[in-house]
Structure formats: structure tokens, C-alpha cells
mmCIF file of C-alpha atoms and ligand atoms in Angstrom:
data_model
loop_
_atom_site.group_PDB
_atom_site.id
_atom_site.type_symbol
_atom_site.label_atom_id
_atom_site.label_comp_id
_atom_site.label_asym_id
_atom_site.label_seq_id
_atom_site.Cartn_x
_atom_site.Cartn_y
_atom_site.Cartn_z
ATOM 1 C CA LYS A 1 143.913 103.124 73.474
ATOM 2 C CA VAL A 2 140.988 102.024 75.040
ATOM 3 C CA VAL A 3 137.498 102.390 73.979
ATOM 4 C CA CYS A 4 134.227 101.414 75.657
ATOM 5 C CA VAL A 5 130.913 102.058 73.168
ATOM 6 C CA THR A 6 126.937 101.512 74.295
ATOM 7 C CA GLY A 7 124.663 100.372 72.291
ATOM 8 C CA ALA A 8 126.726 98.617 70.213
ATOM 9 C CA GLY A 9 125.660 96.249 67.327
ATOM 10 C CA GLY A 10 122.749 99.288 66.441
ATOM 11 C CA PHE A 11 123.772 101.349 63.002
ATOM 12 C CA ILE A 12 125.680 104.073 64.033
ATOM 13 C CA ALA A 13 127.367 102.393 66.586
ATOM 14 C CA SER A 14 129.073 99.453 63.534
ATOM 15 C CA TRP A 15 130.373 101.970 62.097
ATOM 16 C CA ILE A 16 132.291 103.703 65.040
ATOM 17 C CA VAL A 17 133.586 100.223 66.335
ATOM 18 C CA LYS A 18 134.716 99.428 62.474
ATOM 19 C CA LEU A 19 136.277 102.329 62.415
ATOM 20 C CA LEU A 20 138.696 101.845 65.830
ATOM 21 C CA LEU A 21 139.182 98.769 65.487
ATOM 22 C CA GLU A 22 140.914 99.821 62.187
ATOM 23 C CA ARG A 23 142.431 103.043 63.623
ATOM 24 C CA GLY A 24 143.586 99.540 66.001
ATOM 25 C CA TYR A 25 141.687 100.464 69.387
ATOM 26 C CA THR A 26 140.597 97.835 71.591
ATOM 27 C CA VAL A 27 136.686 98.503 71.710
ATOM 28 C CA ARG A 28 134.874 97.741 74.800
ATOM 29 C CA GLY A 29 131.684 97.062 73.168
ATOM 30 C CA THR A 30 127.707 97.088 75.257
ATOM 31 C CA LEU A 31 124.675 95.645 74.379
ATOM 32 C CA ARG A 32 121.239 95.601 75.733
ATOM 33 C CA ASP A 33 120.448 92.275 78.058
ATOM 34 C CA PRO A 34 118.724 89.450 75.528
ATOM 35 C CA GLY A 35 115.126 88.329 77.734
ATOM 36 C CA TRP A 36 116.792 85.331 79.314
ATOM 37 C CA MET A 37 119.142 87.477 80.783
ATOM 38 C CA ARG A 38 116.596 89.381 82.512
ATOM 39 C CA GLN A 39 114.930 86.725 83.412
ATOM 40 C CA ALA A 40 117.860 85.153 85.422
ATOM 41 C CA ARG A 41 118.817 88.147 86.997
ATOM 42 C CA ALA A 42 115.477 88.111 88.850
ATOM 43 C CA ALA A 43 115.658 84.479 89.161
ATOM 44 C CA LEU A 44 119.466 84.320 90.481
ATOM 45 C CA PRO A 45 121.148 85.909 93.863
ATOM 46 C CA MET A 46 122.938 88.917 92.426
ATOM 47 C CA GLU A 47 126.964 87.882 93.635
ATOM 48 C CA THR A 48 125.806 84.886 90.816
ATOM 49 C CA LEU A 49 124.673 87.232 88.057
ATOM 50 C CA ASN A 50 127.955 89.467 88.607
ATOM 51 C CA VAL A 51 129.286 86.115 87.300
ATOM 52 C CA PHE A 52 127.636 86.917 84.210
ATOM 53 C CA ARG A 53 127.475 89.858 83.674
ATOM 54 C CA TYR A 54 129.868 90.036 81.009
ATOM 55 C CA TRP A 55 128.701 87.249 78.839
ATOM 56 C CA VAL A 56 128.430 88.294 74.816
ATOM 57 C CA SER A 57 124.630 88.537 73.970
ATOM 58 C CA ALA A 58 123.005 85.358 73.633
ATOM 59 C CA ASP A 59 121.571 86.841 70.495
ATOM 60 C CA PRO A 60 123.989 86.380 67.514
ATOM 61 C CA LYS A 61 121.649 89.149 65.389
ATOM 62 C CA LYS A 62 122.773 91.370 67.374
ATOM 63 C CA THR A 63 126.694 90.519 67.689
ATOM 64 C CA GLU A 64 127.805 88.677 64.226
ATOM 65 C CA HIS A 65 128.509 91.666 62.516
ATOM 66 C CA LEU A 66 130.734 93.097 65.136
ATOM 67 C CA HIS A 67 132.912 89.903 65.069
ATOM 68 C CA ALA A 68 133.109 90.059 61.494
ATOM 69 C CA LEU A 69 135.414 92.890 61.419
ATOM 70 C CA ASP A 70 138.566 93.278 61.131
ATOM 71 C CA GLY A 71 140.431 93.341 64.292
ATOM 72 C CA SER A 72 137.190 92.120 66.209
ATOM 73 C CA ALA A 73 139.252 88.722 67.992
ATOM 74 C CA GLU A 74 142.217 90.815 68.665
ATOM 75 C CA ARG A 75 140.690 94.064 70.752
ATOM 76 C CA LEU A 76 136.393 93.405 70.576
ATOM 77 C CA GLN A 77 134.968 92.702 73.787
ATOM 78 C CA LEU A 78 131.494 92.777 74.082
ATOM 79 C CA PHE A 79 129.649 92.929 78.009
ATOM 80 C CA LYS A 80 125.796 93.329 78.302
ATOM 81 C CA ALA A 81 125.134 96.204 80.450
ATOM 82 C CA ASP A 82 121.342 98.349 81.578
ATOM 83 C CA LEU A 83 120.581 102.220 80.235
ATOM 84 C CA LEU A 84 118.484 102.103 83.121
ATOM 85 C CA GLU A 85 120.525 99.740 85.322
ATOM 86 C CA GLU A 86 122.089 101.759 88.239
ATOM 87 C CA GLY A 87 125.867 101.232 87.707
ATOM 88 C CA SER A 88 125.926 98.709 84.858
ATOM 89 C CA PHE A 89 128.743 100.708 82.646
ATOM 90 C CA ASP A 90 130.928 101.390 85.558
ATOM 91 C CA ALA A 91 132.557 97.808 85.573
ATOM 92 C CA ILE A 92 133.116 98.553 81.506
ATOM 93 C CA VAL A 93 134.149 102.141 81.623
ATOM 94 C CA GLU A 94 136.712 102.025 83.958
ATOM 95 C CA GLY A 95 139.892 101.799 82.374
ATOM 96 C CA CYS A 96 138.543 103.227 78.839
ATOM 97 C CA GLU A 97 139.816 106.742 77.248
ATOM 98 C CA CYS A 98 136.889 107.496 75.640
ATOM 99 C CA VAL A 99 133.135 106.498 75.917
ATOM 100 C CA PHE A 100 130.867 106.764 72.439
ATOM 101 C CA HIS A 101 127.129 106.959 74.051
ATOM 102 C CA THR A 102 125.251 106.230 70.774
ATOM 103 C CA ALA A 103 122.747 103.794 72.917
ATOM 104 C CA SER A 104 119.278 105.388 72.883
ATOM 105 C CA PRO A 105 115.738 104.261 71.035
ATOM 106 C CA PHE A 106 114.984 105.646 67.439
ATOM 107 C CA TYR A 107 111.650 104.369 66.493
ATOM 108 C CA ASN A 108 108.387 106.790 66.217
ATOM 109 C CA ASN A 109 105.069 106.002 67.373
ATOM 110 C CA PRO A 110 105.996 104.593 71.084
ATOM 111 C CA LYS A 111 102.830 103.853 72.537
ATOM 112 C CA ASP A 112 104.328 105.230 76.250
ATOM 113 C CA PRO A 113 107.216 107.857 74.989
ATOM 114 C CA GLN A 114 108.175 108.091 78.551
ATOM 115 C CA VAL A 115 109.350 103.994 79.322
ATOM 116 C CA GLU A 116 109.558 103.327 75.891
ATOM 117 C CA LEU A 117 112.010 106.225 74.451
ATOM 118 C CA ILE A 118 112.462 109.448 77.436
ATOM 119 C CA ASP A 119 114.164 107.008 80.202
ATOM 120 C CA PRO A 120 115.916 105.335 78.852
ATOM 121 C CA ALA A 121 117.418 108.465 76.765
ATOM 122 C CA VAL A 122 117.624 110.773 79.733
ATOM 123 C CA LYS A 123 118.061 108.362 82.591
ATOM 124 C CA GLY A 124 120.000 105.768 80.619
ATOM 125 C CA THR A 125 122.558 108.728 78.965
ATOM 126 C CA LEU A 126 122.812 109.679 83.188
ATOM 127 C CA ASN A 127 123.879 105.966 83.714
ATOM 128 C CA VAL A 128 126.584 106.317 81.792
ATOM 129 C CA LEU A 129 128.276 109.733 82.815
ATOM 130 C CA GLY A 130 128.052 108.245 86.320
ATOM 131 C CA SER A 131 129.572 105.423 85.459
ATOM 132 C CA CYS A 132 132.729 107.627 83.649
ATOM 133 C CA LYS A 133 132.376 110.271 86.237
ATOM 134 C CA LYS A 134 133.695 107.845 89.207
ATOM 135 C CA ALA A 135 136.485 106.048 86.216
ATOM 136 C CA SER A 136 139.674 108.160 86.524
ATOM 137 C CA SER A 137 140.430 106.237 83.174
ATOM 138 C CA VAL A 138 137.763 108.452 81.348
ATOM 139 C CA LYS A 139 139.675 111.829 79.287
ATOM 140 C CA ARG A 140 136.106 112.571 76.916
ATOM 141 C CA VAL A 141 133.027 111.699 76.005
ATOM 142 C CA ILE A 142 131.282 111.875 73.351
ATOM 143 C CA LEU A 143 127.785 111.489 72.883
ATOM 144 C CA THR A 144 125.433 110.499 69.976
ATOM 145 C CA SER A 145 122.830 113.835 70.053
ATOM 146 C CA SER A 146 120.857 114.007 67.266
ATOM 147 C CA MET A 147 119.876 117.991 64.771
ATOM 148 C CA ALA A 148 116.267 116.396 66.331
ATOM 149 C CA ALA A 149 118.173 118.618 70.011
ATOM 150 C CA VAL A 150 119.033 121.817 67.194
ATOM 151 C CA VAL A 151 115.930 123.217 64.923
ATOM 152 C CA PHE A 152 112.961 122.434 67.257
ATOM 153 C CA THR A 153 111.763 126.384 67.700
ATOM 154 C CA GLU A 154 109.765 128.918 66.926
ATOM 155 C CA LYS A 155 112.819 129.864 64.706
ATOM 156 C CA PRO A 156 110.895 129.815 61.215
ATOM 157 C CA LEU A 157 113.068 128.234 59.278
ATOM 158 C CA SER A 158 113.373 128.604 55.338
ATOM 159 C CA ALA A 159 115.485 128.283 51.959
ATOM 160 C CA ASP A 160 118.200 130.918 52.937
ATOM 161 C CA VAL A 161 117.389 129.755 57.512
ATOM 162 C CA MET A 162 121.097 129.714 58.433
ATOM 163 C CA VAL A 163 120.825 126.652 61.686
ATOM 164 C CA ASP A 164 123.759 126.377 63.848
ATOM 165 C CA GLU A 165 124.935 124.402 67.470
ATOM 166 C CA THR A 166 123.814 127.495 68.814
ATOM 167 C CA SER A 167 120.054 126.436 68.899
ATOM 168 C CA TYR A 168 118.301 124.059 71.292
ATOM 169 C CA SER A 169 115.056 122.594 71.187
ATOM 170 C CA ILE A 170 112.608 123.605 73.149
ATOM 171 C CA PRO A 171 111.367 120.525 74.865
ATOM 172 C CA GLU A 172 107.497 122.162 75.350
ATOM 173 C CA LEU A 173 106.952 122.422 71.454
ATOM 174 C CA CYS A 174 108.744 119.210 70.871
ATOM 175 C CA GLU A 175 105.846 118.052 73.319
ATOM 176 C CA LYS A 176 102.970 119.306 72.039
ATOM 177 C CA ALA A 177 104.414 118.569 68.337
ATOM 178 C CA LYS A 178 103.939 115.025 70.672
ATOM 179 C CA GLU A 179 107.474 114.695 68.874
ATOM 180 C CA TRP A 180 108.860 112.204 71.312
ATOM 181 C CA TYR A 181 111.964 111.312 70.140
ATOM 182 C CA VAL A 182 112.400 114.539 69.242
ATOM 183 C CA LEU A 183 111.633 114.972 72.716
ATOM 184 C CA SER A 184 113.740 112.115 74.309
ATOM 185 C CA LYS A 185 116.789 113.145 72.047
ATOM 186 C CA THR A 186 116.348 117.155 73.435
ATOM 187 C CA LEU A 187 115.988 116.434 77.405
ATOM 188 C CA ALA A 188 118.359 114.132 76.593
ATOM 189 C CA GLU A 189 121.433 116.305 75.836
ATOM 190 C CA GLN A 190 120.338 118.773 77.555
ATOM 191 C CA ALA A 191 120.724 116.547 80.674
ATOM 192 C CA ALA A 192 124.178 115.685 79.725
ATOM 193 C CA TRP A 193 125.352 119.196 79.276
ATOM 194 C CA LYS A 194 123.906 119.596 82.909
ATOM 195 C CA PHE A 195 125.436 116.994 84.122
ATOM 196 C CA SER A 196 129.063 117.150 82.950
ATOM 197 C CA LYS A 197 128.974 120.789 83.974
ATOM 198 C CA ASP A 198 128.126 119.787 87.205
ATOM 199 C CA ASN A 199 130.592 116.964 87.270
ATOM 200 C CA GLY A 200 133.989 117.367 85.413
ATOM 201 C CA ILE A 201 132.786 115.525 82.336
ATOM 202 C CA ASP A 202 134.813 116.509 79.200
ATOM 203 C CA LEU A 203 131.606 116.254 76.974
ATOM 204 C CA VAL A 204 131.277 116.313 73.111
ATOM 205 C CA THR A 205 128.171 115.756 71.198
ATOM 206 C CA ILE A 206 127.657 114.850 67.761
ATOM 207 C CA ASN A 207 124.313 116.043 66.521
ATOM 208 C CA PRO A 208 123.612 114.258 63.509
ATOM 209 C CA ALA A 209 120.081 115.013 60.812
ATOM 210 C CA MET A 210 118.800 111.657 59.393
ATOM 211 C CA VAL A 211 121.657 108.914 59.329
ATOM 212 C CA ILE A 212 121.655 106.273 56.133
ATOM 213 C CA GLY A 213 123.717 104.964 53.857
ATOM 214 C CA PRO A 214 125.200 101.138 53.849
ATOM 215 C CA LEU A 215 123.933 99.048 57.273
ATOM 216 C CA LEU A 216 126.516 96.201 58.976
ATOM 217 C CA GLN A 217 123.916 95.130 60.826
ATOM 218 C CA PRO A 218 120.981 92.658 59.965
ATOM 219 C CA THR A 219 117.830 94.117 61.228
ATOM 220 C CA LEU A 220 116.623 98.010 60.117
ATOM 221 C CA ASN A 221 116.834 100.816 61.316
ATOM 222 C CA THR A 222 114.793 103.705 61.421
ATOM 223 C CA SER A 223 116.175 105.916 59.313
ATOM 224 C CA ALA A 224 117.447 103.355 56.949
ATOM 225 C CA GLN A 225 113.334 102.532 57.510
ATOM 226 C CA ILE A 226 112.568 105.635 55.758
ATOM 227 C CA VAL A 227 114.388 105.204 52.420
ATOM 228 C CA LEU A 228 112.604 101.365 51.992
ATOM 229 C CA TYR A 229 109.309 103.501 52.663
ATOM 230 C CA LEU A 230 109.873 104.972 49.522
ATOM 231 C CA ILE A 231 110.996 101.986 47.187
ATOM 232 C CA SER A 232 108.335 99.483 48.497
ATOM 233 C CA GLY A 233 105.487 100.460 46.339
ATOM 234 C CA SER A 234 104.223 103.326 48.920
ATOM 235 C CA PRO A 235 101.593 105.637 46.100
ATOM 236 C CA VAL A 236 102.728 108.505 48.620
ATOM 237 C CA TYR A 237 105.512 110.890 50.244
ATOM 238 C CA LEU A 238 105.220 112.400 53.282
ATOM 239 C CA ASN A 239 104.992 115.589 53.528
ATOM 240 C CA TYR A 240 108.886 116.394 55.381
ATOM 241 C CA SER A 241 112.018 118.013 55.143
ATOM 242 C CA PHE A 242 114.630 116.346 56.059
ATOM 243 C CA GLY A 243 118.625 116.538 56.918
ATOM 244 C CA TRP A 244 120.824 113.553 55.738
ATOM 245 C CA VAL A 245 123.976 112.783 56.525
ATOM 246 C CA ASN A 246 126.338 109.489 55.562
ATOM 247 C CA VAL A 247 127.052 107.266 58.367
ATOM 248 C CA LYS A 248 130.206 106.437 57.517
ATOM 249 C CA ASP A 249 130.994 110.422 58.116
ATOM 250 C CA VAL A 250 129.174 110.855 61.229
ATOM 251 C CA ALA A 251 131.568 107.517 62.504
ATOM 252 C CA LEU A 252 134.254 108.696 61.470
ATOM 253 C CA ALA A 253 133.272 112.579 63.530
ATOM 254 C CA HIS A 254 132.940 110.907 66.803
ATOM 255 C CA VAL A 255 136.486 108.726 65.918
ATOM 256 C CA LEU A 256 137.677 112.622 65.468
ATOM 257 C CA ALA A 257 136.600 114.090 68.177
ATOM 258 C CA PHE A 258 138.704 111.864 70.364
ATOM 259 C CA GLU A 259 141.147 112.322 68.708
ATOM 260 C CA THR A 260 141.215 115.749 68.803
ATOM 261 C CA PRO A 261 142.173 117.571 71.674
ATOM 262 C CA SER A 262 140.431 121.097 71.039
ATOM 263 C CA ALA A 263 137.437 119.483 70.031
ATOM 264 C CA ASN A 264 133.979 120.621 72.270
ATOM 265 C CA GLY A 265 130.974 121.274 72.468
ATOM 266 C CA ARG A 266 128.783 119.925 69.496
ATOM 267 C CA TYR A 267 128.109 119.120 66.055
ATOM 268 C CA GLY A 268 126.370 119.508 63.533
ATOM 269 C CA MET A 269 125.755 117.025 60.781
ATOM 270 C CA VAL A 270 123.549 117.774 57.572
ATOM 271 C CA ASP A 271 125.067 117.249 54.394
ATOM 272 C CA LYS A 272 121.683 118.682 52.649
ATOM 273 C CA VAL A 273 118.038 119.293 53.817
ATOM 274 C CA ILE A 274 115.618 118.142 50.923
ATOM 275 C CA HIS A 275 111.535 116.658 50.922
ATOM 276 C CA PHE A 276 111.039 114.238 49.815
ATOM 277 C CA SER A 277 109.512 115.413 46.157
ATOM 278 C CA GLU A 278 112.883 116.300 46.097
ATOM 279 C CA VAL A 279 114.798 112.952 47.600
ATOM 280 C CA VAL A 280 111.316 110.530 45.294
ATOM 281 C CA LYS A 281 112.883 112.618 41.949
ATOM 282 C CA ILE A 282 116.870 111.532 42.386
ATOM 283 C CA ILE A 283 115.593 107.967 42.988
ATOM 284 C CA LYS A 284 113.731 107.675 40.449
ATOM 285 C CA ASP A 285 116.565 109.309 38.665
ATOM 286 C CA MET A 286 118.501 106.955 39.831
ATOM 287 C CA TYR A 287 116.560 103.694 39.457
ATOM 288 C CA PRO A 288 113.733 104.240 35.927
ATOM 289 C CA SER A 289 112.287 101.122 37.053
ATOM 290 C CA LEU A 290 111.146 101.806 40.377
ATOM 291 C CA THR A 291 107.907 102.502 41.890
ATOM 292 C CA VAL A 292 108.511 105.779 44.020
ATOM 293 C CA PRO A 293 105.547 107.654 45.800
ATOM 294 C CA GLU A 294 104.553 109.959 43.037
ATOM 295 C CA LYS A 295 102.064 112.361 45.203
ATOM 296 C CA CYS A 296 102.590 114.187 48.527
ATOM 297 C CA ALA A 297 100.466 112.652 51.606
ATOM 298 C CA ASP A 298 98.237 116.037 52.624
ATOM 299 C CA ASP A 299 97.440 119.555 50.808
ATOM 300 C CA GLU A 300 99.405 121.436 52.630
ATOM 301 C CA PRO A 301 102.449 123.860 51.577
ATOM 302 C CA PHE A 302 105.309 122.232 51.442
ATOM 303 C CA ALA A 303 107.895 121.693 54.812
ATOM 304 C CA PRO A 304 111.153 124.272 54.124
ATOM 305 C CA THR A 305 114.163 123.283 53.818
ATOM 306 C CA TYR A 306 117.522 125.166 55.962
ATOM 307 C CA GLN A 307 120.792 125.372 55.996
ATOM 308 C CA VAL A 308 123.209 124.102 58.100
ATOM 309 C CA SER A 309 126.728 125.055 59.117
ATOM 310 C CA ARG A 310 129.651 122.640 57.847
ATOM 311 C CA GLU A 311 132.363 124.989 59.732
ATOM 312 C CA ARG A 312 132.304 123.513 62.535
ATOM 313 C CA ILE A 313 132.532 119.881 61.893
ATOM 314 C CA THR A 314 134.764 120.438 59.035
ATOM 315 C CA SER A 315 137.341 121.947 61.269
ATOM 316 C CA LEU A 316 137.214 118.468 63.051
ATOM 317 C CA GLY A 317 138.668 117.171 59.262
ATOM 318 C CA VAL A 318 135.025 115.132 58.176
ATOM 319 C CA GLU A 319 133.998 116.028 55.244
ATOM 320 C CA PHE A 320 130.342 114.633 53.990
ATOM 321 C CA THR A 321 129.697 112.314 51.097
ATOM 322 C CA PRO A 322 127.078 113.537 48.745
ATOM 323 C CA PHE A 323 123.303 112.852 49.019
ATOM 324 C CA GLU A 324 122.940 111.054 46.212
ATOM 325 C CA THR A 325 126.185 108.588 47.169
ATOM 326 C CA SER A 326 124.037 108.328 50.531
ATOM 327 C CA LEU A 327 120.778 106.998 48.995
ATOM 328 C CA ARG A 328 121.902 104.942 46.264
ATOM 329 C CA GLU A 329 124.680 103.520 48.812
ATOM 330 C CA THR A 330 121.760 102.827 50.893
ATOM 331 C CA ILE A 331 118.859 101.154 48.927
ATOM 332 C CA GLU A 332 121.850 98.727 47.217
ATOM 333 C CA CYS A 333 122.598 97.221 50.307
ATOM 334 C CA LEU A 334 118.939 97.635 51.189
ATOM 335 C CA LYS A 335 118.954 94.906 48.308
ATOM 336 C CA GLU A 336 121.266 93.200 49.115
ATOM 337 C CA LYS A 337 120.512 92.026 52.765
ATOM 338 C CA GLY A 338 116.991 91.242 50.697
ATOM 339 C CA PHE A 339 114.739 94.395 52.296
ATOM 340 C CA VAL A 340 113.520 95.280 49.206
ATOM 341 C CA SER A 341 114.015 93.468 45.726
ATOM 342 C CA PHE A 342 114.192 94.681 41.920
HETATM 343 P P1 NDP B 401 120.064 101.852 66.490
HETATM 344 O O1 NDP B 401 118.245 101.481 66.582
HETATM 345 O O2 NDP B 401 120.140 101.125 65.209
HETATM 346 O O3 NDP B 401 120.346 102.006 67.073
HETATM 347 C C1 NDP B 401 120.132 102.569 68.872
HETATM 348 C C2 NDP B 401 121.019 101.392 70.086
HETATM 349 O O4 NDP B 401 120.833 102.229 71.012
HETATM 350 C C3 NDP B 401 120.984 100.003 69.386
HETATM 351 O O5 NDP B 401 122.473 100.001 70.101
HETATM 352 C C4 NDP B 401 120.333 99.452 70.630
HETATM 353 O O6 NDP B 401 120.113 97.948 71.661
HETATM 354 C C5 NDP B 401 120.253 100.428 71.991
HETATM 355 N N1 NDP B 401 118.708 100.596 72.571
HETATM 356 C C6 NDP B 401 118.038 101.365 71.782
HETATM 357 N N2 NDP B 401 117.026 101.052 73.060
HETATM 358 C C7 NDP B 401 117.864 100.574 73.829
HETATM 359 C C8 NDP B 401 117.118 100.906 75.509
HETATM 360 N N3 NDP B 401 116.232 100.623 76.248
HETATM 361 N N4 NDP B 401 118.218 100.410 76.515
HETATM 362 C C9 NDP B 401 119.521 99.583 76.214
HETATM 363 N N5 NDP B 401 119.863 99.921 74.587
HETATM 364 C C10 NDP B 401 118.838 100.872 74.010
HETATM 365 O O7 NDP B 401 120.016 103.233 65.630
HETATM 366 P P2 NDP B 401 121.153 104.413 64.997
HETATM 367 O O8 NDP B 401 122.064 103.688 65.307
HETATM 368 O O9 NDP B 401 120.203 105.005 64.386
HETATM 369 O O10 NDP B 401 120.432 105.560 66.407
HETATM 370 C C11 NDP B 401 121.787 105.439 67.459
HETATM 371 C C12 NDP B 401 122.119 106.383 68.036
HETATM 372 O O11 NDP B 401 122.125 108.297 66.852
HETATM 373 C C13 NDP B 401 120.805 107.486 69.238
HETATM 374 O O12 NDP B 401 121.346 107.435 70.188
HETATM 375 C C14 NDP B 401 120.470 107.611 68.325
HETATM 376 O O13 NDP B 401 119.150 108.893 68.401
HETATM 377 C C15 NDP B 401 121.217 108.448 67.299
HETATM 378 N N6 NDP B 401 121.083 109.434 66.394
HETATM 379 C C16 NDP B 401 120.677 107.732 64.743
HETATM 380 C C17 NDP B 401 119.921 109.240 63.915
HETATM 381 C C18 NDP B 401 120.007 108.402 62.566
HETATM 382 O O14 NDP B 401 119.081 109.154 61.983
HETATM 383 N N7 NDP B 401 120.350 107.448 62.490
HETATM 384 C C19 NDP B 401 119.555 110.775 63.536
HETATM 385 C C20 NDP B 401 121.041 111.085 64.891
HETATM 386 C C21 NDP B 401 120.318 110.946 65.661
HETATM 387 P P3 NDP B 401 119.844 96.937 70.589
HETATM 388 O O15 NDP B 401 120.674 96.777 69.792
HETATM 389 O O16 NDP B 401 118.959 96.229 71.694
HETATM 390 O O17 NDP B 401 117.869 96.962 70.369
#
């Protein structure tokens, strides 16, 4: 079976590609253009550029870890595709049974939220779905959404509140709070549901919280960066409560959402919602020699925790790696890759 993974070199996507290859799939992975390609595009006529369309990224940092995966030589093909170039995914998606759309920018403090986060998330998702609509082979699309698109509502959160997939983040609230990444994921998921319903696409979303675990890629992604922050000598921890989940469980959920014919709708994925004050205690117990932040960055009451229903996701057959194991795997990997030494 042939499937497509967009943003194939990313943290979560690399694990999805790995798992798909292990399960015997032929994988078409997309990567965005490196700079030289954009320059060439401006300088050369379109007919010439179509010849380049299927070239693998020139940047080995983005692809080496994919080429190292078992089965990649035989069954992994890499393509260039740009989220914001209409039709860019058409030829890649044609012939695929499933498209796993993971590509979307994930970082904080953008200079221009619309251009940097919201446009690639929303227009990019619609662009990929537009290609899926044209391709008769595509049976299902799995979108990597986020708990960010679930929990940002007016409902007060506390340790006894159970959040489930019926909850949708409210764009106006995200905007007011300047939570631009949260807004980008919320708008992208909303747009995806509308487009899919209007165009008869079988869409399933996976909505993970903060994803950690071992990195396959050589670069540091945002969620791993948060763990790195906690073990890099900062004196304060942030006043946040995040949900956390292991990347291997998230990858499996994506694949099972395709392989399970009855899968549908949204699947929230949170092993545990925990405040940073508790996370630093766990790290201190695991690694007594490490300096971890000792006080909260502000004097506000601690951000509340909450519970997230596991009912839907466990019905797919996904089990959760305990948070402590995920945290240890992340720290060990950050150490192994030289992001931190202790
Ligand atoms: P990464 O930063 O590792 O991966 C993001 C991917 O998106 C990369 O492949 C990147 O390509 C691609 N991308 C980003 N911006 C653009 C753009 N403008 N045009 C084309 N491609 C782009 O992050 P993650 O693996 O963590 O995130 C993957 C997905 O999972 C995202 O949709 C994210 O929102 C979602 N998610 C992540 C969570 C987490 O905690 N990590 C939690 C919940 C959801 P390139 O390599 O070229 O930069």
C-alpha cells in the first residue's frame, strides 16, 4: 500500500514514517523547498521546474535520519512540496490510499503570526485536502491536529474536570490571549472539517498534547525544547500545566486511525496533565545531580490541571507510555544528541 506523509522530516512525522515502513507500506514523504529551490523557481520557467519537482531535499539534515530507517531504501520516496503552493501535492498524493498531513509550523513568539503560523497551517491544510479531493486513490486523510484545538474554551479547568473530543477551542479567545500557535491549529482543524464535509473526504484527526520521547531527527523541535529548558539550568519553571504524550504512541495512533476502518472523528491523546512544578520534581528524583528550576516564574496561583478522556483513543488499541518513561527517554536522547551534557 502506498501512503503519503507531509512534513516527513519532522519530529512526529519521522516516527510515523518509521512505523509505516516497519509495517510494509511504501511511503511518499514530502519536505518543503530548501532556499535554493525557491530561487530556482523564480529564475526558471515552469516546464523546467516540473522536472525538479520530485527531487529530494538538498539539505541532508532534513533527510539523513529518514534514509537511515529500515526499509527506506526500498520503500521511501521523498518529494518536494510547499504548503502554500497550490497544487503542489497533486501528483504526490495521486496513487496514495492515505495521506497523513502533519506539516504545520510549531513554535512560539512569531513576528508575524498570520504569515508564519496561521497561513501555512490553514491554507496548507486546505491545499493538501484539495489535492486529496482530486486523487481518486485517497481513502482517508489523517490530520495531526492538537489538544490546542480542544481545550482553549471558556469552561474553567480543574483537576476533576474531564475534557473530551466534543470540546472545540474558541478562535476569539486564542486571539485575545495572543496564543497564535493555538489559534493556527484551531483554525486549521475547523477548516479541515468543513472542507472534508463539503467534499466527501473521510477525515480523522489525532489531537495530541505536548509530544515528547526520543527524537529521530537531528534538530530540536519545540516540545523537546521545553524539556531541554527544564534541564539547562534555568532558575524558574513556567506557570503552566501541560498534557504530555509519547511520540511513539502518537505515531501508532496515526497509523491505527488509517488501518481501523471504523475510526472516525477526533482522537484526543494525553497521558497526563501535570504542572511544571511537578515535572521538575520528577526530573530531580530521576537525576539528582541535575540542576532544575526551583521556583515558579510568577506569583499567580498554579495553572490548574485537568483530565482528558482516553475512551476514544484506547478504542483504537493505543496504550499510553507512562509520562515518567517519556520524560526519561527525552532527556536521555537530548543527552545522546549533545543538546545537554551532565
Ligand atoms: P516539527 O517542527 O518537528 O515538524 C513540523 C513539520 O512541519 C516539519 O516537517 C516542517 O518542515 C513542516 N513545516 C513547518 N512549517 C512549514 C511550512 N511553512 N511549510 C511547509 N512545511 C512546514 O514539529 P512536530 O513534529 O512537533 O509537529 C508536527 C505536527 O504535530 C504539527 O502539525 C504540530 O502542530 C502537531 N503537534 C505537535 C505537538 C508537539 O508537542 N510536538 C503536539 C500536538 C500537535 P521543515 O522540516 O521543512 O521545517
